[in-house]
Coordinates of C-alpha atoms and ligand atoms in Angstrom, one line a residue:
M1 CA 0.0 0.0 0.0
K2 CA 1.1 3.5 -0.7
G3 CA 1.8 5.7 2.2
V4 CA 4.1 3.4 4.1
Q5 CA 6.8 6.0 4.1
E6 CA 4.6 8.0 6.5
K7 CA 5.7 8.1 10.1
S8 CA 3.1 5.8 11.7
A9 CA 1.3 7.0 14.9
T10 CA 2.3 5.4 18.1
S11 CA -0.1 3.4 20.2
R12 CA -0.3 6.2 22.7
Q13 CA -1.2 8.8 20.0
A14 CA -3.7 6.3 18.6
L15 CA -5.4 5.8 22.0
A16 CA -5.5 9.5 22.5
L17 CA -8.2 9.5 19.8
L18 CA -10.5 7.5 22.0
V19 CA -10.0 9.4 25.2
P20 CA -12.4 12.3 24.6
I21 CA -15.1 9.9 23.4
F22 CA -14.7 7.7 26.4
K23 CA -14.8 10.7 28.6
R24 CA -17.9 12.1 27.0
F25 CA -19.8 8.8 27.5
R26 CA -18.4 7.7 30.8
L27 CA -21.7 7.6 32.6
R28 CA -23.3 5.5 29.8
L29 CA -20.3 3.1 30.0
L30 CA -20.5 2.9 33.8
A31 CA -24.2 2.0 33.7
G32 CA -23.4 -0.6 31.0
F33 CA -20.8 -2.2 32.9
C34 CA -22.9 -2.2 36.1
A35 CA -25.6 -4.1 34.1
L36 CA -22.9 -6.5 32.9
L37 CA -21.7 -7.1 36.4
G38 CA -25.3 -7.7 37.4
V39 CA -25.7 -10.4 34.9
D40 CA -22.5 -12.1 36.0
F41 CA -23.4 -11.8 39.7
L42 CA -26.9 -13.3 39.0
Q43 CA -25.5 -16.1 36.9
L44 CA -23.0 -17.0 39.6
I45 CA -25.7 -17.5 42.3
V46 CA -27.6 -20.0 40.2
P47 CA -25.3 -22.8 41.1
K48 CA -25.7 -21.8 44.7
I49 CA -29.4 -22.3 44.5
L50 CA -28.9 -25.6 42.7
K51 CA -26.6 -26.7 45.5
K52 CA -29.1 -25.8 48.1
G53 CA -32.0 -27.6 46.3
I54 CA -30.0 -30.8 45.7
D55 CA -28.5 -30.8 49.2
S56 CA -32.0 -30.5 50.6
L57 CA -33.1 -33.4 48.4
A58 CA -30.1 -35.4 49.4
E59 CA -30.8 -34.8 53.0
R60 CA -34.5 -35.5 52.4
S61 CA -35.5 -32.2 54.0
A62 CA -37.0 -30.9 50.8
D63 CA -40.7 -30.4 50.3
A64 CA -42.7 -29.4 47.2
H65 CA -43.1 -25.8 48.5
S66 CA -39.5 -25.2 49.1
L67 CA -38.6 -26.6 45.7
L68 CA -41.1 -24.5 44.0
L69 CA -39.8 -21.5 45.8
L70 CA -36.3 -22.2 44.5
A71 CA -37.6 -22.8 41.0
A72 CA -39.3 -19.5 41.1
L73 CA -36.2 -17.8 42.3
I74 CA -34.3 -19.3 39.3
L75 CA -37.0 -18.0 37.0
V76 CA -36.9 -14.5 38.4
I77 CA -33.1 -14.5 38.1
A78 CA -33.4 -15.6 34.4
A79 CA -35.8 -12.8 33.8
L80 CA -33.5 -10.3 35.5
V81 CA -30.5 -11.6 33.5
A82 CA -32.4 -11.1 30.2
L83 CA -33.3 -7.6 31.1
L84 CA -29.8 -6.6 32.2
R85 CA -28.3 -8.2 29.1
F86 CA -30.7 -6.1 26.9
I87 CA -29.5 -3.0 28.9
W88 CA -25.8 -3.6 28.6
R89 CA -26.0 -4.4 24.9
I90 CA -27.9 -1.2 24.1
L91 CA -25.5 0.8 26.3
I92 CA -22.1 -0.6 25.5
I93 CA -22.6 -2.0 21.9
G94 CA -24.5 1.3 21.2
F95 CA -21.5 3.1 22.6
S96 CA -19.1 1.4 20.2
R97 CA -21.3 2.3 17.2
I98 CA -21.4 6.0 18.3
L99 CA -17.6 5.8 18.6
E100 CA -17.3 4.4 15.2
K101 CA -19.5 7.1 13.8
R102 CA -17.5 9.9 15.5
L103 CA -14.2 8.4 14.1
R104 CA -15.7 8.1 10.7
V105 CA -16.9 11.6 10.5
Q106 CA -13.6 12.8 11.9
L107 CA -11.7 10.8 9.3
F108 CA -14.0 12.0 6.4
A109 CA -13.7 15.7 7.6
H110 CA -9.9 15.2 7.5
L111 CA -9.9 13.6 4.0
V112 CA -11.9 16.4 2.4
R113 CA -9.4 18.9 3.8
M114 CA -6.4 17.2 2.5
D115 CA -4.8 18.3 -0.8
R116 CA -3.6 16.5 -3.9
S117 CA -0.1 15.7 -2.6
F118 CA -1.8 13.6 0.1
Y119 CA -3.9 11.8 -2.6
H120 CA -0.7 11.0 -4.5
R121 CA 0.4 8.9 -1.6
W122 CA -2.9 7.5 -0.5
S123 CA -5.0 5.9 -3.2
P124 CA -8.8 6.2 -2.8
G125 CA -9.1 2.4 -2.7
S126 CA -6.8 2.2 0.3
L127 CA -8.6 5.0 2.0
M128 CA -12.0 3.3 1.5
A129 CA -10.4 0.2 3.0
H130 CA -9.4 2.2 6.1
A131 CA -12.8 3.7 6.4
G132 CA -14.4 0.2 6.3
N133 CA -12.2 -2.4 7.8
D134 CA -10.3 -0.3 10.3
L135 CA -13.2 1.5 11.7
A136 CA -15.0 -1.9 12.0
A137 CA -12.0 -3.4 13.9
V138 CA -11.9 -0.4 16.3
Q139 CA -15.7 -0.7 16.8
M140 CA -15.4 -4.5 17.5
A141 CA -12.5 -4.0 20.0
C142 CA -14.4 -1.2 21.8
G143 CA -17.8 -3.0 21.8
M144 CA -17.7 -6.8 22.0
G145 CA -14.0 -6.8 22.8
M146 CA -14.5 -4.7 25.9
V147 CA -17.6 -6.6 27.0
A148 CA -16.0 -10.0 26.6
A149 CA -12.8 -8.8 28.5
A150 CA -14.9 -7.5 31.4
D151 CA -17.2 -10.5 31.4
A152 CA -14.4 -13.0 31.2
L153 CA -12.4 -11.3 33.9
V154 CA -15.4 -11.2 36.4
M155 CA -16.8 -14.6 35.5
S156 CA -13.5 -16.4 35.6
T157 CA -12.3 -14.8 38.9
A158 CA -15.7 -15.5 40.6
A159 CA -16.1 -19.0 39.2
I160 CA -12.6 -19.9 40.2
G161 CA -13.1 -18.3 43.5
F162 CA -16.2 -20.3 44.2
M163 CA -14.6 -23.5 43.0
L164 CA -11.6 -22.9 45.3
A165 CA -14.1 -22.4 48.2
I166 CA -15.6 -25.8 47.4
D167 CA -12.3 -27.6 47.0
V168 CA -8.8 -26.4 46.3
R169 CA -7.3 -29.6 44.9
L170 CA -10.2 -30.4 42.7
T171 CA -10.1 -26.8 41.3
L172 CA -6.5 -27.1 40.4
L173 CA -7.2 -30.3 38.6
A174 CA -10.1 -29.0 36.7
L175 CA -8.2 -25.9 35.6
L176 CA -5.3 -27.9 34.2
P177 CA -6.5 -27.9 30.5
M178 CA -7.7 -24.3 30.6
P179 CA -4.5 -22.4 29.7
L180 CA -4.3 -24.8 26.7
L181 CA -7.8 -23.7 25.7
A182 CA -6.9 -20.0 26.0
L183 CA -3.7 -20.5 24.0
S184 CA -5.3 -22.4 21.2
T185 CA -8.1 -19.9 20.7
W186 CA -5.6 -17.2 20.6
I187 CA -3.5 -18.9 18.0
L188 CA -6.5 -20.0 16.0
S189 CA -8.3 -16.7 16.0
K190 CA -5.1 -14.9 14.9
K191 CA -4.6 -17.3 12.1
M192 CA -8.3 -17.1 11.2
H193 CA -8.1 -13.3 11.0
L194 CA -5.2 -13.5 8.6
R195 CA -6.9 -16.0 6.4
F196 CA -10.1 -14.0 6.6
S197 CA -8.4 -10.9 5.3
M198 CA -7.0 -12.9 2.4
V199 CA -10.6 -13.8 1.6
Q200 CA -11.6 -10.2 1.7
Q201 CA -8.7 -9.2 -0.5
Q202 CA -9.6 -11.8 -3.0
F203 CA -13.2 -10.8 -3.0
G204 CA -12.0 -7.2 -3.6
R205 CA -9.9 -8.4 -6.7
L206 CA -12.9 -10.4 -7.9
T207 CA -15.3 -7.5 -7.8
E208 CA -12.7 -5.1 -9.1
F209 CA -12.1 -7.3 -12.1
A210 CA -15.8 -7.7 -12.8
R211 CA -16.3 -4.0 -12.4
N212 CA -13.5 -3.2 -14.9
A213 CA -14.6 -5.8 -17.4
L214 CA -18.2 -4.4 -17.3
V215 CA -17.2 -0.7 -17.3
S216 CA -14.9 -1.3 -20.4
I217 CA -17.3 -3.8 -22.1
T218 CA -16.9 -2.0 -25.4
L219 CA -13.1 -2.5 -25.2
V220 CA -13.6 -6.2 -24.2
K221 CA -15.9 -6.8 -27.2
G222 CA -13.8 -4.7 -29.6
Y223 CA -10.9 -6.9 -28.9
C224 CA -12.9 -10.1 -28.7
L225 CA -11.6 -10.7 -25.1
E226 CA -14.8 -12.4 -23.8
G227 CA -13.2 -15.9 -23.5
A228 CA -9.9 -14.6 -22.0
Q229 CA -11.9 -12.5 -19.4
E230 CA -14.1 -15.4 -18.5
K231 CA -11.1 -17.6 -17.9
K232 CA -9.4 -15.0 -15.8
F233 CA -12.6 -14.5 -13.7
S234 CA -13.0 -18.2 -13.2
E235 CA -9.4 -18.4 -11.9
L236 CA -10.0 -15.6 -9.5
G237 CA -13.2 -17.2 -8.3
A238 CA -11.3 -20.6 -7.7
T239 CA -8.7 -18.8 -5.5
Y240 CA -11.6 -17.1 -3.6
V241 CA -13.2 -20.5 -2.9
R242 CA -9.8 -22.0 -1.8
N243 CA -9.3 -19.1 0.6
N244 CA -12.8 -19.5 2.1
L245 CA -12.2 -23.2 2.6
R246 CA -9.0 -22.4 4.6
V247 CA -11.1 -20.2 6.9
A248 CA -13.6 -23.0 7.3
V249 CA -10.9 -25.4 8.3
L250 CA -10.0 -23.2 11.3
Q251 CA -13.5 -22.4 12.1
G252 CA -14.1 -26.1 12.3
L253 CA -11.3 -26.6 14.6
L254 CA -12.1 -23.9 17.1
H255 CA -15.2 -25.3 18.8
P256 CA -14.2 -28.9 18.9
M257 CA -10.9 -27.8 20.6
A258 CA -12.9 -25.8 23.1
A259 CA -15.2 -28.8 23.8
L260 CA -12.2 -31.1 24.1
A261 CA -10.4 -28.9 26.7
G262 CA -13.7 -28.3 28.6
N263 CA -14.6 -32.0 28.6
T264 CA -11.2 -33.1 29.8
G265 CA -11.6 -30.9 32.8
M266 CA -15.1 -32.3 33.3
L267 CA -13.7 -35.8 33.1
L268 CA -11.2 -35.1 35.9
V269 CA -13.8 -33.6 38.0
L270 CA -16.3 -36.4 37.4
Y271 CA -13.7 -39.0 38.3
F272 CA -11.9 -37.3 41.3
G273 CA -14.8 -35.3 42.5
G274 CA -17.2 -38.3 42.2
R275 CA -14.9 -40.4 44.3
M276 CA -15.0 -37.6 46.9
V277 CA -18.7 -37.6 47.0
I278 CA -18.8 -41.3 47.3
G279 CA -16.2 -41.1 50.2
S280 CA -18.5 -38.4 51.7
G281 CA -15.7 -35.8 51.3
M282 CA -18.1 -33.5 49.4
S283 CA -21.8 -33.1 49.3
L284 CA -23.7 -33.9 46.2
G285 CA -24.9 -30.3 46.0
S286 CA -21.3 -29.0 46.1
F287 CA -20.4 -31.4 43.4
V288 CA -23.2 -30.2 41.1
A289 CA -22.3 -26.6 41.9
F290 CA -18.7 -27.2 41.1
I291 CA -19.5 -28.7 37.7
T292 CA -21.7 -25.8 36.9
Y293 CA -19.0 -23.4 37.7
L294 CA -16.5 -25.3 35.6
A295 CA -18.9 -25.1 32.6
M296 CA -19.1 -21.4 33.2
L297 CA -15.3 -21.2 32.8
I298 CA -15.1 -22.5 29.3
W299 CA -16.4 -19.4 27.6
P300 CA -14.2 -16.9 29.5
M301 CA -11.2 -19.0 28.7
M302 CA -12.0 -19.1 25.0
A303 CA -12.7 -15.3 25.3
V304 CA -9.2 -14.6 26.6
G305 CA -7.6 -15.6 23.4
W306 CA -10.4 -14.0 21.3
V307 CA -10.3 -10.7 23.2
A308 CA -6.4 -10.5 23.0
N309 CA -6.8 -10.8 19.3
L310 CA -9.6 -8.2 18.9
G311 CA -7.6 -5.8 21.0
Q312 CA -4.5 -6.2 19.0
R313 CA -6.3 -5.8 15.7
G314 CA -8.3 -2.8 17.0
L315 CA -5.1 -1.1 18.1
T316 CA -3.3 -1.8 14.8
S317 CA -6.4 -0.3 13.0
L318 CA -6.6 2.7 15.3
R319 CA -2.9 3.4 14.7
R320 CA -3.5 3.4 10.9
I321 CA -6.4 5.8 11.4
A322 CA -4.3 8.0 13.6
T323 CA -1.5 8.1 11.1
I324 CA -3.9 9.4 8.5
L325 CA -5.4 11.9 10.9
R326 CA -1.9 13.2 11.8
E327 CA -1.1 14.1 8.3
Q328 CA -1.2 17.8 7.6
P329 CA -2.2 19.5 4.4
S330 CA 1.0 20.5 2.6
L331 CA -0.7 24.0 1.8
K332 CA -0.2 26.3 4.6
D333 CA -2.8 29.0 5.2
G334 CA -1.5 32.5 5.3
G335 CA -3.4 35.0 7.4
I336 CA -5.0 37.3 4.8
T337 CA -8.5 36.5 3.8
R338 CA -9.3 39.3 1.4
I339 CA -7.7 39.8 -1.9
H340 CA -7.4 43.3 -3.3
Y341 CA -6.6 43.9 -7.0
H342 CA -4.6 47.1 -7.5
P343 CA -4.7 48.9 -10.8
Q344 CA -0.8 48.9 -10.9
A345 CA -0.2 45.2 -10.1
P346 CA -1.2 42.4 -12.4
W347 CA -4.0 40.2 -11.1
I348 CA -1.8 37.1 -11.4
R349 CA 2.0 37.1 -11.7
C350 CA 4.4 34.2 -12.0
S351 CA 8.0 35.0 -11.2
D352 CA 10.7 32.4 -11.9
L353 CA 8.0 29.9 -10.9
S354 CA 9.3 26.2 -10.9
F355 CA 7.6 23.2 -9.7
T356 CA 8.3 19.5 -9.3
Y357 CA 5.5 17.1 -8.4
P358 CA 6.1 15.3 -5.0
G359 CA 7.8 12.0 -5.5
T360 CA 9.3 12.9 -8.8
D361 CA 12.6 14.4 -9.7
R362 CA 12.1 16.1 -13.1
P363 CA 10.6 19.6 -12.8
A364 CA 7.1 19.9 -14.5
L365 CA 7.6 23.7 -14.7
R366 CA 10.8 25.7 -14.9
N367 CA 11.3 29.5 -14.4
I368 CA 7.9 30.5 -15.6
G369 CA 7.5 34.3 -15.9
A370 CA 4.1 35.7 -16.9
A371 CA 1.5 38.3 -15.9
W372 CA -2.2 38.6 -16.5
S373 CA -4.8 41.2 -15.7
T374 CA -8.2 41.6 -17.4
G375 CA -8.9 39.9 -20.6
I376 CA -8.8 36.4 -22.2
Y377 CA -5.3 34.8 -22.4
G378 CA -4.2 31.6 -24.0
I379 CA -1.9 28.9 -22.8
T380 CA -0.8 26.3 -25.3
G381 CA 1.9 23.7 -25.9
R382 CA 2.3 20.0 -26.6
S383 CA 0.8 17.4 -24.5
G384 CA 2.8 17.0 -21.2
S385 CA 4.4 20.5 -21.6
G386 CA 3.0 21.7 -18.2
K387 CA -0.2 23.6 -19.0
S388 CA -2.4 21.8 -16.5
T389 CA 0.3 21.9 -13.9
L390 CA 0.4 25.7 -14.2
C391 CA -3.3 25.9 -13.8
R392 CA -3.2 23.7 -10.7
L393 CA -0.6 25.8 -9.1
I394 CA -2.5 29.0 -9.8
V395 CA -5.7 27.6 -8.1
R396 CA -3.6 26.4 -5.2
L397 CA -3.9 22.7 -5.6
Y398 CA -0.2 22.3 -4.8
P399 CA 2.1 24.4 -2.7
V400 CA 4.4 26.9 -4.3
D401 CA 7.6 28.4 -2.8
R402 CA 7.6 32.0 -1.6
G403 CA 8.3 34.7 -4.2
M404 CA 7.0 32.7 -7.2
L405 CA 3.3 33.3 -7.5
F406 CA 1.4 36.6 -6.8
L407 CA -2.2 37.4 -6.7
G408 CA -3.3 41.1 -6.5
G409 CA 0.4 42.0 -6.1
R410 CA 0.9 39.7 -3.0
D411 CA 2.6 36.4 -2.6
V412 CA -0.2 33.8 -2.6
N413 CA 1.4 32.1 0.5
Q414 CA 0.1 35.2 2.5
Y415 CA -3.5 34.4 1.8
S416 CA -5.7 31.7 3.3
V417 CA -6.1 28.9 0.7
A418 CA -9.8 29.1 0.8
A419 CA -9.7 32.8 0.0
V420 CA -7.6 32.2 -3.0
R421 CA -9.7 29.3 -4.3
K422 CA -12.9 31.5 -4.0
E423 CA -11.4 33.8 -6.7
F424 CA -11.3 31.0 -9.2
A425 CA -13.8 29.1 -11.3
Y426 CA -12.1 26.1 -12.9
V427 CA -13.2 23.8 -15.8
G428 CA -10.8 21.0 -15.9
E429 CA -9.8 18.4 -18.6
Q430 CA -11.8 15.7 -17.0
T431 CA -15.3 16.9 -16.4
A432 CA -16.3 16.0 -12.9
L433 CA -20.1 15.6 -12.6
F434 CA -21.8 14.1 -9.6
S435 CA -24.4 11.4 -9.6
D436 CA -27.1 14.0 -9.1
T437 CA -29.6 16.0 -11.1
I438 CA -28.4 18.4 -13.8
Y439 CA -29.8 21.3 -11.9
N440 CA -27.8 20.4 -8.7
N441 CA -24.7 19.8 -10.8
I442 CA -24.9 23.3 -12.1
S443 CA -26.0 25.1 -9.0
F444 CA -23.2 23.4 -7.0
G445 CA -21.1 26.2 -8.3
R446 CA -23.2 28.7 -6.4
P447 CA -25.4 27.3 -3.6
G448 CA -28.6 29.4 -3.3
A449 CA -28.7 30.4 -6.9
T450 CA -32.1 31.1 -8.4
R451 CA -33.6 29.0 -11.0
K452 CA -33.2 31.9 -13.5
Q453 CA -29.5 32.3 -12.7
V454 CA -29.0 28.5 -13.3
E455 CA -30.8 28.7 -16.6
E456 CA -28.9 31.8 -17.6
A457 CA -25.6 30.0 -17.0
A458 CA -26.8 27.0 -18.9
K459 CA -27.8 29.2 -21.8
A460 CA -24.4 30.9 -21.9
A461 CA -22.8 27.5 -22.0
L462 CA -25.2 26.4 -24.8
I463 CA -26.6 23.5 -22.9
H464 CA -30.0 24.8 -21.9
A465 CA -31.7 23.8 -25.1
H466 CA -30.4 20.3 -24.7
I467 CA -31.5 20.0 -21.1
I468 CA -35.1 21.1 -21.6
G469 CA -35.3 18.6 -24.4
L470 CA -34.6 15.8 -21.9
D471 CA -37.6 13.9 -20.4
K472 CA -37.1 15.3 -16.9
G473 CA -35.3 18.5 -18.0
Y474 CA -33.2 20.0 -15.3
E475 CA -34.3 17.3 -12.9
A476 CA -32.8 14.5 -15.1
K477 CA -30.1 12.6 -13.2
V478 CA -26.5 12.4 -14.4
G479 CA -24.4 9.3 -14.1
E480 CA -24.6 5.6 -14.5
Q481 CA -28.4 5.2 -13.8
G482 CA -29.2 8.5 -15.3
V483 CA -29.1 10.2 -18.6
K484 CA -26.2 9.6 -20.9
L485 CA -24.4 12.7 -21.9
S486 CA -21.8 13.1 -24.6
G487 CA -18.3 14.4 -23.7
G488 CA -19.2 17.9 -25.1
Q489 CA -22.5 18.0 -23.1
R490 CA -20.7 17.1 -20.0
Q491 CA -18.1 19.8 -20.7
R492 CA -20.8 22.4 -21.1
I493 CA -22.6 21.5 -17.9
A494 CA -19.3 21.9 -16.2
L495 CA -18.8 25.2 -17.9
A496 CA -22.3 26.3 -16.8
R497 CA -21.4 25.4 -13.2
A498 CA -18.2 27.6 -13.5
L499 CA -20.1 30.5 -15.2
L500 CA -22.8 30.4 -12.5
S501 CA -20.2 30.6 -9.7
N502 CA -19.4 34.0 -11.1
R503 CA -15.8 34.2 -9.8
R504 CA -13.4 36.9 -10.7
I505 CA -11.0 34.6 -12.6
L506 CA -12.1 31.7 -14.9
I507 CA -9.6 29.0 -15.9
I508 CA -10.7 26.7 -18.7
D509 CA -8.2 23.9 -18.9
N510 CA -9.0 22.1 -22.2
G511 CA -12.5 22.4 -21.1
L512 CA -14.0 23.1 -24.6
S513 CA -12.0 20.5 -26.4
A514 CA -15.0 18.2 -27.1
L515 CA -17.2 21.0 -28.7
D516 CA -17.5 21.3 -32.4
V517 CA -16.1 24.4 -33.9
S518 CA -19.2 26.4 -34.3
T519 CA -20.5 25.6 -30.7
E520 CA -17.0 26.4 -29.4
Q521 CA -17.0 29.8 -31.1
E522 CA -20.4 30.7 -29.8
V523 CA -19.5 29.6 -26.2
F524 CA -16.3 31.6 -26.4
A525 CA -18.2 34.7 -27.5
N526 CA -20.5 34.2 -24.5
I527 CA -17.5 33.9 -22.2
R528 CA -16.0 37.0 -23.6
R529 CA -19.3 38.9 -23.0
L530 CA -19.7 37.7 -19.4
Y531 CA -16.2 38.1 -18.4
Q532 CA -15.8 41.6 -19.6
G533 CA -13.4 43.3 -17.2
R534 CA -12.4 40.1 -15.6
L535 CA -9.7 37.5 -16.3
V536 CA -9.9 34.2 -18.3
L537 CA -7.1 31.8 -18.8
L538 CA -7.8 29.5 -21.6
V539 CA -5.7 26.3 -22.1
S540 CA -6.3 25.0 -25.6
H541 CA -4.8 23.3 -28.6
R542 CA -7.2 25.0 -30.9
V543 CA -5.6 27.8 -32.9
N544 CA -8.9 29.4 -33.9
L545 CA -9.6 30.0 -30.2
L546 CA -6.1 31.0 -29.3
A547 CA -6.2 33.6 -32.2
R548 CA -8.9 35.4 -30.4
T549 CA -7.0 35.8 -27.1
R550 CA -5.1 38.9 -26.0
E551 CA -1.8 37.0 -25.5
I552 CA -0.6 33.5 -25.6
I553 CA 2.1 31.7 -23.7
L554 CA 3.6 28.7 -25.5
L555 CA 5.0 26.0 -23.2
E556 CA 7.5 23.3 -24.1
R557 CA 8.8 20.8 -21.5
G558 CA 7.8 23.0 -18.6
K559 CA 9.4 26.2 -20.0
I560 CA 7.9 29.2 -21.8
I561 CA 9.4 29.2 -25.2
A562 CA 7.3 32.1 -26.7
T563 CA 4.9 34.8 -25.6
G564 CA 2.9 37.1 -27.7
D565 CA -0.4 37.4 -29.6
H566 CA -1.4 35.0 -32.4
A567 CA 0.1 37.1 -35.1
A568 CA 3.4 37.6 -33.4
L569 CA 3.8 33.9 -32.5
Y570 CA 2.8 32.9 -36.0
A571 CA 5.3 35.2 -37.5
A572 CA 8.1 33.9 -35.2
G573 CA 8.1 30.7 -37.2
G574 CA 8.5 28.1 -34.5
L575 CA 6.5 25.4 -32.8
Y576 CA 3.3 27.6 -32.9
T577 CA 3.7 28.2 -36.7
T578 CA 3.8 24.4 -37.2
M579 CA 0.7 24.0 -35.0
V580 CA -1.2 26.6 -36.9
D581 CA -0.2 25.2 -40.4
K582 CA -1.1 21.7 -39.4
Q583 CA -4.5 22.6 -38.1
Q584 CA -5.2 24.6 -41.2
D585 CA -4.2 21.6 -43.4
H586 CA -6.8 19.6 -41.6
A587 CA -9.5 22.2 -41.8
Ligands
ATP601 N1 0.2 14.2 -10.5 C1 1.4 14.2 -11.1 N2 2.5 13.6 -10.6 C2 3.6 13.5 -11.2 N3 3.9 14.0 -12.5 C3 2.8 14.6 -13.0 C4 1.5 14.7 -12.5 N4 0.8 15.3 -13.3 C5 1.4 15.6 -14.4 N5 2.7 15.2 -14.3 C6 3.8 15.4 -15.3 O1 4.0 16.7 -15.4 C7 4.2 17.0 -16.8 C8 3.2 18.1 -17.2 O2 2.0 17.6 -17.1 P1 0.7 18.5 -17.5 O3 -0.5 17.6 -17.0 O4 0.8 19.8 -16.8 O5 0.7 18.5 -19.0 P2 -0.3 19.3 -20.0 O6 0.5 20.3 -20.7 O7 -1.5 19.7 -19.3 O8 -0.7 18.1 -21.0 P3 -2.0 17.8 -21.8 O9 -2.1 18.7 -23.0 O10 -1.8 16.4 -22.3 O11 -3.2 18.0 -20.8 C9 4.1 15.8 -17.5 O12 5.4 15.3 -17.9 C10 3.5 14.9 -16.6 O13 3.9 13.6 -16.7
MG602 MG1 -3.4 19.1 -19.4

């Protein structure tokens, strides 16, 4: 997994995450554990009642009335146990769910705040796994894990105590196989967990494979790969079954092992204890009570191994969560939250701006110098020359060193990141639409916009006519289950969103590339009209758009190799001239 180079959080730092939540719910937990103790206490007195009944029978002092009374007592205890069990479950398991929810919200809030450098290191897939598996492991440890630990501790101490009170030697004999039981459940549940995560991983691979094959079904068919895909899928499926069977083997071992250890203890007690009863060293009632206590010990002994495992797993997961939560955004907020544009200073200025992506060693941009104020400006250059990188730096998706990038005459590092982002509307290369209605996709750019404003923006982006032609119009859903939109339609919806947001600076990074020439020109004219007196940076390969901009910068391998308007660049006779000539040949 990526992100291993991160300094992982210590157990102490991880546990610190839980402290405030435990503190906040301490009364609830206290009540829950009291109920749990109540259950244990009541369960422990049942053998005492049995002993009394049986001894009275053995001594022939029992009558129907006294037996009925004892039976009624056992019934009352059973009802109380049921009630208390219900209460502790609600209180403690409920607590673990609340804890899980709080951590999940905390994690999500953190993730949405992180920037792109973070997402280079943590893939969405591994983050989803954290959100799912790790939170579940923490929840288990703080829910059932805590309950089982408390329960096992109380039950085993009390049961052993009572057994010791009945007979010390017999107790030692009966306990002989117990450590073996604890040890074997510990080993087995550890192994089981390992194998179970292999099952989950394999299931992940299986679904990912199916998803990929179905999403790129056209590709699969185009290359006649159906047979090959089926074979691969069947192999993945076979491994999945094999992994599952390996879990089943361990599951099959666990309970028989427990029964074996428990019954060995029982055997010893029956033989030696039985001889004591025969020799009148022990009453029959004590003997029955002893056996009942012994039976009560089997579960806590199994629990010891299981709980140790749950705890260990919970802590490992919590440490991973803490590691993510400790990561800081690489973009530091400056204090200034308002941006003023002075008539003397350019709106945006790059000065000797260089940038290398985290984890790479070749600079994506070198010594860029440019200045833009009002008007529409072009940025062009071959694929991979750094156009998108430049846009990303301007909208503060990555940190830049001091003295390289200025907004309104001030170093961008002096502003808060949010303040800078609010200046920009950005239409990217890949049009990001949500699985939501078209209306919400557009109004996302400006929460609280009126219907009229949304429609105006859609009109300016030349998509309104298409939208109202759809069955549900603006309420049509976008996405897999919704309406199918062409690349150009998606781009225009994204553009409508950007136009609606009405920011001071508009950046279009190849965002008109899928439009046909006449639509493109009309959209361009609308943008020019709406952005009168504001700034538009237009990344494009299209010469006929670039020709309408005030000035163009031409990038090549991260460097500016020419600056000027269309005519000047064309006259220079370099890369730009070749670009123009080639496009005109095609036209
Ligand atoms: N996230 C990233 N991590 C590392 N390197 C990157 C990353 N994104 C881009 N690059 C590299 O930076 C260089 C510039 O990429 P950029 O996306 O800015 O090119 P571009 O000019 O926008 O190309 P295109 O016209 O194809 O969109 C390329 O060499 C690319 O491989
Ligand atoms: Mg690009």
